[in-house]
Amino acid sequence: MRLGERSYAVHVGPGARKLLPDVVAALGARRAAVVTARPPETVPDPGVPSTVVRVRDGERHKTLATVEDLCRRFTAFGITRHDVVVSCGGGTTTDTAGLAAALHHRGVPVIHLPTKLLAQVDASVGGKTAVNLPEGKNLVGAYWQPAAVLCDTTYLETLPAEEWTNGYGEIARCHFIGAGDLRGLAVHEQVTASLRLKASIVSADERDTGRRHVLNYGHTLGHALETVTGFAVRHGIGVAIGTVFAGRLALALGRITAGRAEEHARVVRDYGLPGALPEDADATLLTTLMRRDKKAAGDGLAFVLDGPRGAELVPGVPEDVVLRTLGGMPRQSGPARP
Ligand SMILES: NC(=O)c1ccc[n+]([C@@H]2O[C@H](COP(=O)([O-])OP(=O)(O)OC[C@H]3O[C@@H](n4cnc5c(N)ncnc54)[C@H](O)[C@@H]3O)[C@@H](O)[C@H]2O)c1
Ligand SMILES: [Zn+2]
């Protein structure tokens, strides 16, 4: 990840976690606080005096209260800016430990060891950290780039099927924002390619004021689906359905050909993901939620859509076109599964 003096290495592959002591030594950290949601024995010894802080993955624990607990544990162990925080777990843990590291002593280096596909391809890289408030997700956060990220794909061996599908939603959308065709590659190659793409986009727009929008491909409808179903539609599944929708919407706006729109449905299907809206999802309610999406520039409906210049943020999409496109989407009954 090239970000000037905040550049860092992202290591991907089976056994990447074994690099931890070398990475800690290269940082010159004197001691380490290892924040882990996975069994502590799955984190290698950092090679300096360390304390292990057990946490739990999950949105319920992604709170300011957890950040305070972590900072108090760091203080008890004497962690300062000359030390390091190591986070190990899903995206909720890397987000929470990342924010605690950003705030403790106004910033302690952090090394992420993401253990889920979604966390490896997306959450752990890019420097966004945040926790939830009762009022909404990710409302309090900071930009805090990690000092290194170790994506050990052997962590994924214990992932339940549902979490694989959830992660593949993010990989599928990469097909349309510049990663090329990753279908059929080994998982560590898919993770590497997705991360290369994310790194190139983030280095051009670290603070999300322009190009970083394209990472939100498929996310506007995805977020709305998560909300209307009370998170029964998982994030990656919502993104998959949102990607199919983005293809259809781009076609309706005359930005792409019918063949390219069909490619959206095919790619999503090839990753074993669903592309149909839940049977009972209400198009008007979804549209209201999408209007409120924080990525929407000002009033009106904005989507990241494919087009002659590739994917870009398209503001001012007419509501009737959105409603008509939602109306034309395939529907499926039962939970959103492939
Ligand atoms: N900062 C960013 O740029 C960014 C980007 C995308 C997502 N996110 C955040 O990431 C979070 C979602 O993360 P998530 O999907 O990883 O969910 P999560 O952290 O809630 O983990 C989900 C479940 O997976 C289990 N798990 C984790 N690793 C496992 C393993 N190796 N084997 C078996 N089970 C394992 C956990 O115990 C947990 O029950 C959201 O809060 C989202 O906001 C952040
Ligand atoms: Zn996402």
Short mmCIF file of C-alpha atoms and ligand atoms in Angstrom, two decimals, residues 38 57-59 62 89-93 95 115-116 118-119 122-123 125 128-129 137-138 155-156 158-160 163 166 170 198 212 234, ligand 1:
data_model
loop_
_atom_site.label_atom_id
_atom_site.label_comp_id
_atom_site.label_asym_id
_atom_site.label_seq_id
_atom_site.Cartn_x
_atom_site.Cartn_y
_atom_site.Cartn_z
CA ARG A 38 -9.52 -16.19 17.66
CA ASP A 57 -16.03 -10.59 16.98
CA GLY A 58 -19.44 -9.18 16.15
CA GLU A 59 -21.25 -5.87 15.65
CA LYS A 62 -17.91 -3.03 18.03
CA GLY A 89 -10.14 -11.65 14.03
CA GLY A 90 -12.95 -10.63 11.70
CA GLY A 91 -13.59 -7.13 10.36
CA THR A 92 -15.35 -6.08 13.56
CA THR A 93 -12.22 -6.85 15.58
CA ASP A 95 -12.05 -2.11 13.05
CA THR A 115 -9.13 -14.15 9.82
CA LYS A 116 -12.17 -13.91 7.56
CA LEU A 118 -14.29 -10.40 3.94
CA ALA A 119 -11.84 -8.94 6.44
CA ASP A 122 -11.54 -5.41 2.43
CA ALA A 123 -11.76 -4.42 6.10
CA VAL A 125 -6.56 -2.67 4.47
CA LYS A 128 -10.64 3.10 7.97
CA THR A 129 -11.42 2.20 11.57
CA LYS A 137 -23.08 1.57 12.11
CA ASN A 138 -19.54 2.98 11.84
CA TYR A 155 -7.13 -18.90 8.95
CA LEU A 156 -9.93 -19.37 6.40
CA THR A 158 -12.38 -22.97 9.66
CA LEU A 159 -14.77 -20.52 7.98
CA PRO A 160 -18.39 -21.69 7.72
CA GLU A 163 -18.85 -16.64 5.56
CA ASN A 166 -20.27 -13.34 2.37
CA GLU A 170 -16.77 -8.31 -2.23
CA LYS A 198 -8.04 -1.68 -3.22
CA ARG A 212 -12.44 5.59 -3.40
CA ARG A 234 -25.44 -10.41 5.01
N1 LIG B 1 -12.63 -0.68 7.74
C1 LIG B 1 -13.06 -1.02 6.54
O1 LIG B 1 -12.60 -0.52 5.50
C2 LIG B 1 -14.13 -2.05 6.43
C3 LIG B 1 -14.43 -2.61 5.19
C4 LIG B 1 -15.39 -3.62 5.12
C5 LIG B 1 -16.03 -4.03 6.28
N2 LIG B 1 -15.71 -3.48 7.48
C6 LIG B 1 -16.37 -3.90 8.73
O2 LIG B 1 -16.14 -5.27 8.94
C7 LIG B 1 -17.20 -5.78 9.73
C8 LIG B 1 -17.61 -7.14 9.22
O3 LIG B 1 -16.55 -8.00 9.44
P1 LIG B 1 -16.70 -9.56 9.29
O4 LIG B 1 -17.61 -9.86 8.15
O5 LIG B 1 -15.32 -10.10 9.25
O6 LIG B 1 -17.54 -10.02 10.57
P2 LIG B 1 -17.19 -10.34 12.09
O7 LIG B 1 -15.94 -9.66 12.52
O8 LIG B 1 -18.43 -10.02 12.85
O9 LIG B 1 -16.97 -11.92 12.12
C9 LIG B 1 -18.09 -12.75 11.84
C10 LIG B 1 -17.97 -14.10 12.45
O10 LIG B 1 -16.90 -14.85 11.88
C11 LIG B 1 -16.22 -15.58 12.88
N3 LIG B 1 -14.85 -15.85 12.43
C12 LIG B 1 -13.86 -14.96 12.21
N4 LIG B 1 -12.77 -15.58 11.75
C13 LIG B 1 -13.08 -16.89 11.67
C14 LIG B 1 -12.36 -18.05 11.26
N5 LIG B 1 -11.10 -17.94 10.81
N6 LIG B 1 -12.97 -19.24 11.30
C15 LIG B 1 -14.25 -19.33 11.75
N7 LIG B 1 -14.98 -18.28 12.14
C16 LIG B 1 -14.41 -17.08 12.11
C17 LIG B 1 -16.31 -14.66 14.06
O11 LIG B 1 -16.11 -15.34 15.28
C18 LIG B 1 -17.72 -14.09 13.94
O12 LIG B 1 -18.66 -14.93 14.56
C19 LIG B 1 -18.31 -4.78 9.69
O13 LIG B 1 -18.43 -4.17 10.96
C20 LIG B 1 -17.86 -3.76 8.65
O14 LIG B 1 -18.28 -2.45 8.97
C21 LIG B 1 -14.77 -2.50 7.56
#
